[in-house]
């Protein structure tokens, strides 16, 4: 199986998606069998061709969602059997964070997003604000109308979209567009008044209450944030809390396990770690 | 982009044997989730971690054994029953760690 390690290493370096499946329980001699699976091909073996086929298939499914799991199969890849346990770890490229509105708050959100392992894309229609000087940590800076840009941008279930423009001219069209994506998080900044005004305009545009419920508005957890940095923390804290299904209160005032049993299993390529 | 695999690949290029220890399951409360890993080289270098520091010394020994003998093993480290598990986790969880020699 020589070469699996170097391919694994290369895939991580190129940030191309890859899953590694390892037999961790099973018949004598099968332990440690390993297959490296990419969307296009695979290398290595779990023991036999039938088992390999089932493992590769399962691994591709998990890889698509960036998930890491242990799956159980029969010795020849049979579905409803449990003789062999295969640990499948996904190394997916970093999830994307879209930041619309190149204001000071956006700069802090971009920095914190980067720190959280996101690929950060900042977009604003105003070339004078969307500059490299203002966003040194962003992976991409795009000068375009937000809704136009979002139409062609890559968005999946791990993507987060933050709309910080709080100008109806920009945020109503981009939020409408965001609702047409499978983004895992959509947040919109603004005061209560801005929020009410924006909600009314979105409804006028035909957005339903059910769709509106997808938008975190006003954006962020209620931690009394005022500065751009504090606000950025409130926003990413909300992103994490929504993903894990936690409410965001103080652990000191709560009992029970800190890490939920139904831990979120999305990994990111940067650390290869689960975000449990 | 992954410090553990980076290091393991480097050791491999240098012709050093190594073992990889990966958290494959966490029951109840555990500090690091499945997929977290640590690697040990034959000359005793360590990269990464598998817990908050509670079980790393034991895993280090297991990794060394894997490098020598080549047999992969699925290990469990848990609460209170220190006799059975060798070492305990202070957080009250059980972690399952797969240790294997890097020969792929």
mmCIF file of C-alpha atoms in Angstrom:
data_model
loop_
_atom_site.group_PDB
_atom_site.id
_atom_site.type_symbol
_atom_site.label_atom_id
_atom_site.label_comp_id
_atom_site.label_asym_id
_atom_site.label_seq_id
_atom_site.Cartn_x
_atom_site.Cartn_y
_atom_site.Cartn_z
ATOM 1 C CA UNK A 1 0.000 0.000 0.000
ATOM 2 C CA UNK A 2 2.993 2.303 -0.330
ATOM 3 C CA UNK A 3 2.073 5.735 -1.560
ATOM 4 C CA UNK A 4 -1.130 6.133 0.416
ATOM 5 C CA UNK A 5 0.550 8.458 2.892
ATOM 6 C CA UNK A 6 2.058 10.674 0.211
ATOM 7 C CA UNK A 7 -1.275 10.936 -1.599
ATOM 8 C CA UNK A 8 -3.024 11.734 1.662
ATOM 9 C CA UNK A 9 -0.449 14.400 2.427
ATOM 10 C CA UNK A 10 -0.709 15.875 -1.081
ATOM 11 C CA UNK A 11 -4.512 16.034 -0.947
ATOM 12 C CA UNK A 12 -4.382 17.928 2.354
ATOM 13 C CA UNK A 13 -1.730 20.306 1.015
ATOM 14 C CA UNK A 14 -3.845 21.033 -2.072
ATOM 15 C CA UNK A 15 -6.989 21.311 0.033
ATOM 16 C CA UNK A 16 -8.735 18.779 -2.162
ATOM 17 C CA UNK A 17 -11.377 16.689 -0.409
ATOM 18 C CA UNK A 18 -10.245 13.254 0.747
ATOM 19 C CA UNK A 19 -11.524 10.572 3.127
ATOM 20 C CA UNK A 20 -9.432 7.965 4.899
ATOM 21 C CA UNK A 21 -11.131 4.697 5.855
ATOM 22 C CA UNK A 22 -9.473 2.380 8.379
ATOM 23 C CA UNK A 23 -10.618 -1.036 9.596
ATOM 24 C CA UNK A 24 -10.603 -0.660 13.385
ATOM 25 C CA UNK A 25 -12.487 -3.841 14.321
ATOM 26 C CA UNK A 26 -12.942 -7.068 12.437
ATOM 27 C CA UNK A 27 -11.677 -10.577 11.778
ATOM 28 C CA UNK A 28 -8.107 -11.600 12.555
ATOM 29 C CA UNK A 29 -5.638 -9.899 10.257
ATOM 30 C CA UNK A 30 -8.055 -7.328 8.857
ATOM 31 C CA UNK A 31 -7.234 -4.631 11.407
ATOM 32 C CA UNK A 32 -5.505 -1.559 10.016
ATOM 33 C CA UNK A 33 -6.683 -2.075 6.421
ATOM 34 C CA UNK A 34 -6.812 1.352 4.879
ATOM 35 C CA UNK A 35 -8.311 3.071 1.841
ATOM 36 C CA UNK A 36 -7.766 6.650 0.782
ATOM 37 C CA UNK A 37 -10.865 7.860 -1.062
ATOM 38 C CA UNK A 38 -11.222 10.954 -3.219
ATOM 39 C CA UNK A 39 -14.307 11.879 -5.253
ATOM 40 C CA UNK A 40 -12.555 10.494 -8.369
ATOM 41 C CA UNK A 41 -10.455 7.528 -7.253
ATOM 42 C CA UNK A 42 -9.154 5.483 -4.348
ATOM 43 C CA UNK A 43 -6.037 3.681 -3.230
ATOM 44 C CA UNK A 44 -5.354 0.940 -0.689
ATOM 45 C CA UNK A 45 -7.596 -1.870 0.518
ATOM 46 C CA UNK A 46 -9.743 -2.799 3.503
ATOM 47 C CA UNK A 47 -9.178 -6.506 2.849
ATOM 48 C CA UNK A 48 -11.165 -7.658 -0.177
ATOM 49 C CA UNK A 49 -12.722 -6.166 -3.301
ATOM 50 C CA UNK A 50 -16.364 -6.372 -2.138
ATOM 51 C CA UNK A 51 -15.576 -4.717 1.178
ATOM 52 C CA UNK A 52 -13.522 -2.071 -0.620
ATOM 53 C CA UNK A 53 -16.440 -1.279 -2.915
ATOM 54 C CA UNK A 54 -18.827 -0.755 0.007
ATOM 55 C CA UNK A 55 -16.290 1.296 1.964
ATOM 56 C CA UNK A 56 -15.436 3.550 -0.985
ATOM 57 C CA UNK A 57 -19.121 4.159 -1.684
ATOM 58 C CA UNK A 58 -19.850 5.021 1.945
ATOM 59 C CA UNK A 59 -16.749 7.176 2.245
ATOM 60 C CA UNK A 60 -17.727 9.270 -0.783
ATOM 61 C CA UNK A 61 -21.128 9.928 0.784
ATOM 62 C CA UNK A 62 -19.573 11.022 4.069
ATOM 63 C CA UNK A 63 -16.955 13.111 2.295
ATOM 64 C CA UNK A 64 -19.615 15.086 0.485
ATOM 65 C CA UNK A 65 -20.940 16.376 3.795
ATOM 66 C CA UNK A 66 -17.488 16.593 5.364
ATOM 67 C CA UNK A 67 -18.576 14.013 7.955
ATOM 68 C CA UNK A 68 -16.512 11.587 10.001
ATOM 69 C CA UNK A 69 -18.105 8.349 11.253
ATOM 70 C CA UNK A 70 -17.555 4.719 12.107
ATOM 71 C CA UNK A 71 -19.580 2.420 9.853
ATOM 72 C CA UNK A 72 -20.298 -1.289 10.331
ATOM 73 C CA UNK A 73 -20.358 -3.787 7.486
ATOM 74 C CA UNK A 74 -20.175 -7.510 6.849
ATOM 75 C CA UNK A 75 -16.807 -9.129 6.026
ATOM 76 C CA UNK A 76 -17.609 -8.695 2.322
ATOM 77 C CA UNK A 77 -19.179 -5.283 2.602
ATOM 78 C CA UNK A 78 -22.700 -6.490 3.403
ATOM 79 C CA UNK A 79 -24.952 -3.649 4.641
ATOM 80 C CA UNK A 80 -26.937 -4.858 7.697
ATOM 81 C CA UNK A 81 -24.001 -6.797 9.177
ATOM 82 C CA UNK A 82 -21.655 -5.666 11.902
ATOM 83 C CA UNK A 83 -18.531 -7.837 11.753
ATOM 84 C CA UNK A 84 -16.250 -5.099 10.493
ATOM 85 C CA UNK A 85 -16.004 -1.576 11.903
ATOM 86 C CA UNK A 86 -14.490 0.999 9.586
ATOM 87 C CA UNK A 87 -13.553 4.455 10.797
ATOM 88 C CA UNK A 88 -14.001 6.944 7.976
ATOM 89 C CA UNK A 89 -12.538 10.375 8.422
ATOM 90 C CA UNK A 90 -13.348 13.183 6.007
ATOM 91 C CA UNK A 91 -10.860 15.885 5.284
ATOM 92 C CA UNK A 92 -12.978 18.476 3.525
ATOM 93 C CA UNK A 93 -11.747 21.859 2.352
ATOM 94 C CA UNK A 94 -12.461 24.708 4.775
ATOM 95 C CA UNK A 95 -16.083 25.842 4.823
ATOM 96 C CA UNK A 96 -16.802 29.254 3.331
ATOM 97 C CA UNK A 97 -17.800 32.435 5.097
ATOM 98 C CA UNK A 98 -19.315 35.161 2.970
ATOM 99 C CA UNK A 99 -19.173 38.642 4.462
ATOM 100 C CA UNK A 100 -21.290 41.242 2.676
ATOM 101 C CA UNK A 101 -20.685 44.893 3.456
ATOM 102 C CA UNK A 102 -17.098 46.089 3.826
ATOM 103 C CA UNK A 103 -17.627 48.057 7.044
ATOM 104 C CA UNK A 104 -15.432 48.012 10.173
ATOM 105 C CA UNK A 105 -17.532 45.242 11.664
ATOM 106 C CA UNK A 106 -16.837 43.177 8.571
ATOM 107 C CA UNK A 107 -13.113 43.447 9.123
ATOM 108 C CA UNK A 108 -13.472 41.961 12.620
ATOM 109 C CA UNK A 109 -15.862 39.262 11.373
ATOM 110 C CA UNK A 110 -13.400 38.359 8.604
ATOM 111 C CA UNK A 111 -10.573 38.034 11.126
ATOM 112 C CA UNK A 112 -12.577 35.878 13.518
ATOM 113 C CA UNK A 113 -13.922 33.813 10.619
ATOM 114 C CA UNK A 114 -10.370 33.123 9.509
ATOM 115 C CA UNK A 115 -9.421 32.152 13.060
ATOM 116 C CA UNK A 116 -12.356 29.708 13.063
ATOM 117 C CA UNK A 117 -10.986 27.988 9.965
ATOM 118 C CA UNK A 118 -13.276 29.482 7.348
ATOM 119 C CA UNK A 119 -12.298 30.513 3.857
ATOM 120 C CA UNK A 120 -13.419 34.141 4.117
ATOM 121 C CA UNK A 121 -14.835 36.004 1.118
ATOM 122 C CA UNK A 122 -15.662 39.698 1.569
ATOM 123 C CA UNK A 123 -17.948 41.350 -0.965
ATOM 124 C CA UNK A 124 -19.077 44.952 -1.375
ATOM 125 C CA UNK A 125 -20.171 46.974 -4.385
ATOM 126 C CA UNK A 126 -18.038 49.934 -3.301
ATOM 127 C CA UNK A 127 -14.453 49.575 -4.511
ATOM 128 C CA UNK A 128 -13.269 52.212 -2.071
ATOM 129 C CA UNK A 129 -14.233 50.031 0.922
ATOM 130 C CA UNK A 130 -13.545 46.530 -0.383
ATOM 131 C CA UNK A 131 -9.764 46.815 -0.278
ATOM 132 C CA UNK A 132 -6.899 44.556 0.785
ATOM 133 C CA UNK A 133 -5.733 47.185 3.321
ATOM 134 C CA UNK A 134 -9.044 47.000 5.109
ATOM 135 C CA UNK A 135 -9.272 43.198 4.933
ATOM 136 C CA UNK A 136 -5.775 41.779 5.254
ATOM 137 C CA UNK A 137 -7.063 38.434 6.566
ATOM 138 C CA UNK A 138 -9.727 37.779 3.893
ATOM 139 C CA UNK A 139 -9.045 35.031 1.354
ATOM 140 C CA UNK A 140 -10.945 36.864 -1.353
ATOM 141 C CA UNK A 141 -12.168 40.420 -1.733
ATOM 142 C CA UNK A 142 -14.813 40.921 -4.371
ATOM 143 C CA UNK A 143 -16.096 44.232 -5.678
ATOM 144 C CA UNK A 144 -19.576 43.422 -6.971
ATOM 145 C CA UNK A 145 -23.222 43.809 -6.126
ATOM 146 C CA UNK A 146 -23.705 41.271 -3.327
ATOM 147 C CA UNK A 147 -26.782 39.574 -4.788
ATOM 148 C CA UNK A 148 -25.201 39.355 -8.238
ATOM 149 C CA UNK A 149 -22.047 37.862 -6.773
ATOM 150 C CA UNK A 150 -23.930 35.383 -4.578
ATOM 151 C CA UNK A 151 -25.805 34.050 -7.628
ATOM 152 C CA UNK A 152 -22.604 32.495 -8.941
ATOM 153 C CA UNK A 153 -20.753 31.870 -5.655
ATOM 154 C CA UNK A 154 -20.207 28.359 -4.333
ATOM 155 C CA UNK A 155 -22.445 27.785 -1.334
ATOM 156 C CA UNK A 156 -23.056 24.497 0.482
ATOM 157 C CA UNK A 157 -24.524 23.410 3.799
ATOM 158 C CA UNK A 158 -21.335 24.283 5.659
ATOM 159 C CA UNK A 159 -21.234 27.822 4.255
ATOM 160 C CA UNK A 160 -22.165 30.810 6.392
ATOM 161 C CA UNK A 161 -23.461 34.078 4.995
ATOM 162 C CA UNK A 162 -23.249 37.271 7.036
ATOM 163 C CA UNK A 163 -24.940 40.369 5.699
ATOM 164 C CA UNK A 164 -23.528 43.412 7.470
ATOM 165 C CA UNK A 165 -24.511 46.154 5.009
ATOM 166 C CA UNK A 166 -27.640 47.203 6.965
ATOM 167 C CA UNK A 167 -28.690 49.182 3.948
ATOM 168 C CA UNK A 168 -31.939 47.920 2.392
ATOM 169 C CA UNK A 169 -30.598 48.718 -1.060
ATOM 170 C CA UNK A 170 -28.008 45.974 -0.594
ATOM 171 C CA UNK A 171 -29.291 43.645 2.088
ATOM 172 C CA UNK A 172 -32.804 42.873 0.829
ATOM 173 C CA UNK A 173 -31.609 41.539 -2.568
ATOM 174 C CA UNK A 174 -28.655 39.634 -1.087
ATOM 175 C CA UNK A 175 -30.803 38.058 1.639
ATOM 176 C CA UNK A 176 -33.342 36.957 -0.953
ATOM 177 C CA UNK A 177 -30.524 35.397 -2.916
ATOM 178 C CA UNK A 178 -29.059 33.809 0.244
ATOM 179 C CA UNK A 179 -32.402 32.108 0.927
ATOM 180 C CA UNK A 180 -32.064 30.350 -2.433
ATOM 181 C CA UNK A 181 -28.821 28.693 -1.271
ATOM 182 C CA UNK A 182 -28.341 25.708 1.060
ATOM 183 C CA UNK A 183 -26.198 27.873 3.420
ATOM 184 C CA UNK A 184 -26.066 26.539 6.979
ATOM 185 C CA UNK A 185 -26.247 29.997 8.472
ATOM 186 C CA UNK A 186 -27.617 33.310 7.245
ATOM 187 C CA UNK A 187 -27.283 36.341 9.506
ATOM 188 C CA UNK A 188 -28.161 39.985 8.966
ATOM 189 C CA UNK A 189 -26.937 42.923 11.009
ATOM 190 C CA UNK A 190 -29.002 45.875 12.054
ATOM 191 C CA UNK A 191 -30.833 47.589 14.875
ATOM 192 C CA UNK A 192 -34.313 46.488 15.844
ATOM 193 C CA UNK A 193 -35.635 49.246 13.612
ATOM 194 C CA UNK A 194 -33.505 48.167 10.665
ATOM 195 C CA UNK A 195 -34.608 44.604 11.296
ATOM 196 C CA UNK A 196 -38.332 45.496 11.308
ATOM 197 C CA UNK A 197 -37.947 47.589 8.193
ATOM 198 C CA UNK A 198 -35.961 44.879 6.434
ATOM 199 C CA UNK A 199 -38.421 42.161 7.424
ATOM 200 C CA UNK A 200 -41.301 44.209 6.013
ATOM 201 C CA UNK A 201 -39.435 44.744 2.732
ATOM 202 C CA UNK A 202 -38.535 41.073 2.450
ATOM 203 C CA UNK A 203 -42.187 40.155 2.963
ATOM 204 C CA UNK A 204 -43.186 42.628 0.262
ATOM 205 C CA UNK A 205 -40.792 40.794 -2.004
ATOM 206 C CA UNK A 206 -42.654 37.564 -1.339
ATOM 207 C CA UNK A 207 -40.396 35.998 1.287
ATOM 208 C CA UNK A 208 -42.418 33.688 3.551
ATOM 209 C CA UNK A 209 -42.298 33.539 7.367
ATOM 210 C CA UNK A 210 -40.727 30.110 7.128
ATOM 211 C CA UNK A 211 -37.922 31.506 4.982
ATOM 212 C CA UNK A 212 -37.513 34.485 7.313
ATOM 213 C CA UNK A 213 -36.954 32.084 10.210
ATOM 214 C CA UNK A 214 -33.746 30.962 8.496
ATOM 215 C CA UNK A 215 -32.278 34.446 8.855
ATOM 216 C CA UNK A 216 -30.581 35.277 12.155
ATOM 217 C CA UNK A 217 -31.640 38.890 12.476
ATOM 218 C CA UNK A 218 -30.528 40.901 14.314
ATOM 219 C CA UNK A 219 -27.345 38.878 13.967
ATOM 220 C CA UNK A 220 -25.393 37.360 16.886
ATOM 221 C CA UNK A 221 -25.784 36.082 20.437
ATOM 222 C CA UNK A 222 -26.898 38.524 23.104
ATOM 223 C CA UNK A 223 -23.610 39.137 24.938
ATOM 224 C CA UNK A 224 -23.847 42.921 25.043
ATOM 225 C CA UNK A 225 -21.345 43.322 22.213
ATOM 226 C CA UNK A 226 -20.594 46.890 21.142
ATOM 227 C CA UNK A 227 -17.221 47.066 19.421
ATOM 228 C CA UNK A 228 -16.588 45.398 16.046
ATOM 229 C CA UNK A 229 -14.466 42.747 17.807
ATOM 230 C CA UNK A 230 -17.118 41.973 20.424
ATOM 231 C CA UNK A 231 -19.779 41.850 17.727
ATOM 232 C CA UNK A 232 -17.678 39.455 15.648
ATOM 233 C CA UNK A 233 -17.414 37.137 18.666
ATOM 234 C CA UNK A 234 -21.186 37.326 19.181
ATOM 235 C CA UNK A 235 -21.698 36.383 15.515
ATOM 236 C CA UNK A 236 -19.336 33.392 15.400
ATOM 237 C CA UNK A 237 -20.654 32.209 18.764
ATOM 238 C CA UNK A 238 -24.140 32.184 17.246
ATOM 239 C CA UNK A 239 -22.863 30.312 14.184
ATOM 240 C CA UNK A 240 -21.369 27.585 16.400
ATOM 241 C CA UNK A 241 -24.408 27.425 18.690
ATOM 242 C CA UNK A 242 -26.839 27.019 15.789
ATOM 243 C CA UNK A 243 -24.707 24.337 14.195
ATOM 244 C CA UNK A 244 -24.469 22.311 17.382
ATOM 245 C CA UNK A 245 -28.017 23.024 18.517
ATOM 246 C CA UNK A 246 -26.945 24.660 21.766
ATOM 247 C CA UNK A 247 -28.607 27.755 23.213
ATOM 248 C CA UNK A 248 -25.548 29.781 24.126
ATOM 249 C CA UNK A 249 -25.970 30.466 27.853
ATOM 250 C CA UNK A 250 -23.390 30.196 30.626
ATOM 251 C CA UNK A 251 -21.988 26.715 31.361
ATOM 252 C CA UNK A 252 -21.579 27.818 34.968
ATOM 253 C CA UNK A 253 -25.341 28.051 35.254
ATOM 254 C CA UNK A 254 -25.991 24.684 33.693
ATOM 255 C CA UNK A 255 -25.444 21.031 34.532
ATOM 256 C CA UNK A 256 -24.907 18.018 32.293
ATOM 257 C CA UNK A 257 -22.204 17.241 29.778
ATOM 258 C CA UNK A 258 -20.367 20.125 28.091
ATOM 259 C CA UNK A 259 -19.780 18.273 24.850
ATOM 260 C CA UNK A 260 -23.137 17.075 23.575
ATOM 261 C CA UNK A 261 -23.596 13.366 22.922
ATOM 262 C CA UNK A 262 -24.897 14.057 19.441
ATOM 263 C CA UNK A 263 -21.702 15.883 18.645
ATOM 264 C CA UNK A 264 -21.456 17.637 15.359
ATOM 265 C CA UNK A 265 -19.140 15.706 13.078
ATOM 266 C CA UNK A 266 -17.936 18.173 10.549
ATOM 267 C CA UNK A 267 -14.218 18.307 10.146
ATOM 268 C CA UNK A 268 -12.187 20.916 8.434
ATOM 269 C CA UNK A 269 -9.067 20.409 6.432
ATOM 270 C CA UNK A 270 -7.071 22.934 8.370
ATOM 271 C CA UNK A 271 -6.927 20.966 11.563
ATOM 272 C CA UNK A 272 -8.363 17.633 10.439
ATOM 273 C CA UNK A 273 -10.129 17.788 13.752
ATOM 274 C CA UNK A 274 -13.747 17.317 14.492
ATOM 275 C CA UNK A 275 -15.538 20.354 15.648
ATOM 276 C CA UNK A 276 -17.270 18.624 18.487
ATOM 277 C CA UNK B 1 -2.381 21.802 6.248
ATOM 278 C CA UNK B 2 -2.675 19.041 8.839
ATOM 279 C CA UNK B 3 0.257 19.207 11.262
ATOM 280 C CA UNK B 4 0.112 15.511 12.186
ATOM 281 C CA UNK B 5 0.031 14.169 8.629
ATOM 282 C CA UNK B 6 2.621 16.778 7.605
ATOM 283 C CA UNK B 7 4.978 15.444 10.251
ATOM 284 C CA UNK B 8 4.272 11.787 9.507
ATOM 285 C CA UNK B 9 4.995 12.408 5.811
ATOM 286 C CA UNK B 10 8.234 14.141 6.748
ATOM 287 C CA UNK B 11 9.333 11.226 8.973
ATOM 288 C CA UNK B 12 8.491 8.831 6.165
ATOM 289 C CA UNK B 13 10.712 10.796 3.779
ATOM 290 C CA UNK B 14 13.497 10.692 6.340
ATOM 291 C CA UNK B 15 13.063 6.916 6.504
ATOM 292 C CA UNK B 16 11.808 6.968 10.091
ATOM 293 C CA UNK B 17 9.206 4.524 11.334
ATOM 294 C CA UNK B 18 6.151 6.017 13.015
ATOM 295 C CA UNK B 19 2.791 5.198 14.546
ATOM 296 C CA UNK B 20 -0.485 7.082 14.253
ATOM 297 C CA UNK B 21 -3.049 7.220 17.069
ATOM 298 C CA UNK B 22 -6.521 8.462 16.103
ATOM 299 C CA UNK B 23 -9.547 9.125 18.284
ATOM 300 C CA UNK B 24 -12.312 7.076 16.633
ATOM 301 C CA UNK B 25 -15.064 7.383 19.203
ATOM 302 C CA UNK B 26 -15.910 9.515 22.209
ATOM 303 C CA UNK B 27 -18.561 8.480 24.716
ATOM 304 C CA UNK B 28 -20.165 10.973 27.033
ATOM 305 C CA UNK B 29 -17.908 13.944 27.591
ATOM 306 C CA UNK B 30 -14.539 14.066 25.881
ATOM 307 C CA UNK B 31 -12.184 16.925 25.156
ATOM 308 C CA UNK B 32 -11.414 16.199 21.508
ATOM 309 C CA UNK B 33 -13.661 14.655 18.896
ATOM 310 C CA UNK B 34 -13.230 11.707 16.500
ATOM 311 C CA UNK B 35 -10.502 12.266 13.952
ATOM 312 C CA UNK B 36 -8.168 14.025 16.341
ATOM 313 C CA UNK B 37 -4.795 12.365 16.118
ATOM 314 C CA UNK B 38 -1.289 12.175 17.419
ATOM 315 C CA UNK B 39 1.786 10.552 15.918
ATOM 316 C CA UNK B 40 4.996 9.237 17.386
ATOM 317 C CA UNK B 41 8.258 8.585 15.547
ATOM 318 C CA UNK B 42 10.638 5.737 16.337
ATOM 319 C CA UNK B 43 13.089 8.226 17.841
ATOM 320 C CA UNK B 44 10.440 9.508 20.245
ATOM 321 C CA UNK B 45 9.166 12.696 18.608
ATOM 322 C CA UNK B 46 5.498 13.470 19.179
ATOM 323 C CA UNK B 47 3.073 15.619 17.212
ATOM 324 C CA UNK B 48 -0.614 16.287 17.968
ATOM 325 C CA UNK B 49 -2.727 15.055 20.847
ATOM 326 C CA UNK B 50 -5.697 12.799 21.559
ATOM 327 C CA UNK B 51 -7.039 14.245 24.811
ATOM 328 C CA UNK B 52 -6.411 17.123 27.126
ATOM 329 C CA UNK B 53 -3.163 15.442 28.116
ATOM 330 C CA UNK B 54 -4.667 12.695 30.291
ATOM 331 C CA UNK B 55 -3.893 9.690 28.112
ATOM 332 C CA UNK B 56 -1.015 10.852 25.922
ATOM 333 C CA UNK B 57 1.690 9.128 27.991
ATOM 334 C CA UNK B 58 -0.106 5.780 27.726
ATOM 335 C CA UNK B 59 -0.781 6.260 24.016
ATOM 336 C CA UNK B 60 2.888 7.104 23.507
ATOM 337 C CA UNK B 61 3.843 3.707 24.951
ATOM 338 C CA UNK B 62 1.250 1.950 22.780
ATOM 339 C CA UNK B 63 2.551 3.770 19.721
ATOM 340 C CA UNK B 64 6.082 2.622 20.458
ATOM 341 C CA UNK B 65 4.832 -0.957 20.831
ATOM 342 C CA UNK B 66 3.021 -0.659 17.478
ATOM 343 C CA UNK B 67 6.199 0.596 15.793
ATOM 344 C CA UNK B 68 8.123 -2.396 17.137
ATOM 345 C CA UNK B 69 5.532 -5.129 16.678
ATOM 346 C CA UNK B 70 3.401 -3.740 13.872
ATOM 347 C CA UNK B 71 0.115 -4.916 15.389
ATOM 348 C CA UNK B 72 -2.637 -2.273 15.212
ATOM 349 C CA UNK B 73 -4.834 -1.970 18.296
ATOM 350 C CA UNK B 74 -8.106 -0.381 19.313
ATOM 351 C CA UNK B 75 -7.724 1.034 22.825
ATOM 352 C CA UNK B 76 -10.228 2.459 25.275
ATOM 353 C CA UNK B 77 -9.518 4.925 28.014
ATOM 354 C CA UNK B 78 -12.210 5.772 30.465
ATOM 355 C CA UNK B 79 -13.444 6.833 33.811
ATOM 356 C CA UNK B 80 -12.873 5.590 37.344
ATOM 357 C CA UNK B 81 -12.032 2.005 36.426
ATOM 358 C CA UNK B 82 -8.347 2.870 36.450
ATOM 359 C CA UNK B 83 -7.269 -0.746 36.877
ATOM 360 C CA UNK B 84 -8.976 -1.878 33.697
ATOM 361 C CA UNK B 85 -8.053 1.038 31.530
ATOM 362 C CA UNK B 86 -4.643 1.895 32.863
ATOM 363 C CA UNK B 87 -5.206 5.608 32.878
ATOM 364 C CA UNK B 88 -8.260 7.736 33.466
ATOM 365 C CA UNK B 89 -9.849 10.767 31.922
ATOM 366 C CA UNK B 90 -10.649 13.498 34.399
ATOM 367 C CA UNK B 91 -13.619 14.694 32.340
ATOM 368 C CA UNK B 92 -15.603 11.491 32.879
ATOM 369 C CA UNK B 93 -15.785 10.288 29.312
ATOM 370 C CA UNK B 94 -14.487 7.253 27.439
ATOM 371 C CA UNK B 95 -12.339 7.646 24.378
ATOM 372 C CA UNK B 96 -11.510 4.930 21.878
ATOM 373 C CA UNK B 97 -8.214 5.318 20.095
ATOM 374 C CA UNK B 98 -6.901 3.322 17.155
ATOM 375 C CA UNK B 99 -3.128 2.944 17.122
ATOM 376 C CA UNK B 100 -1.372 1.725 13.984
ATOM 377 C CA UNK B 101 2.092 1.628 12.538
ATOM 378 C CA UNK B 102 2.516 3.854 9.490
ATOM 379 C CA UNK B 103 3.267 1.273 6.805
ATOM 380 C CA UNK B 104 0.967 2.474 4.085
#
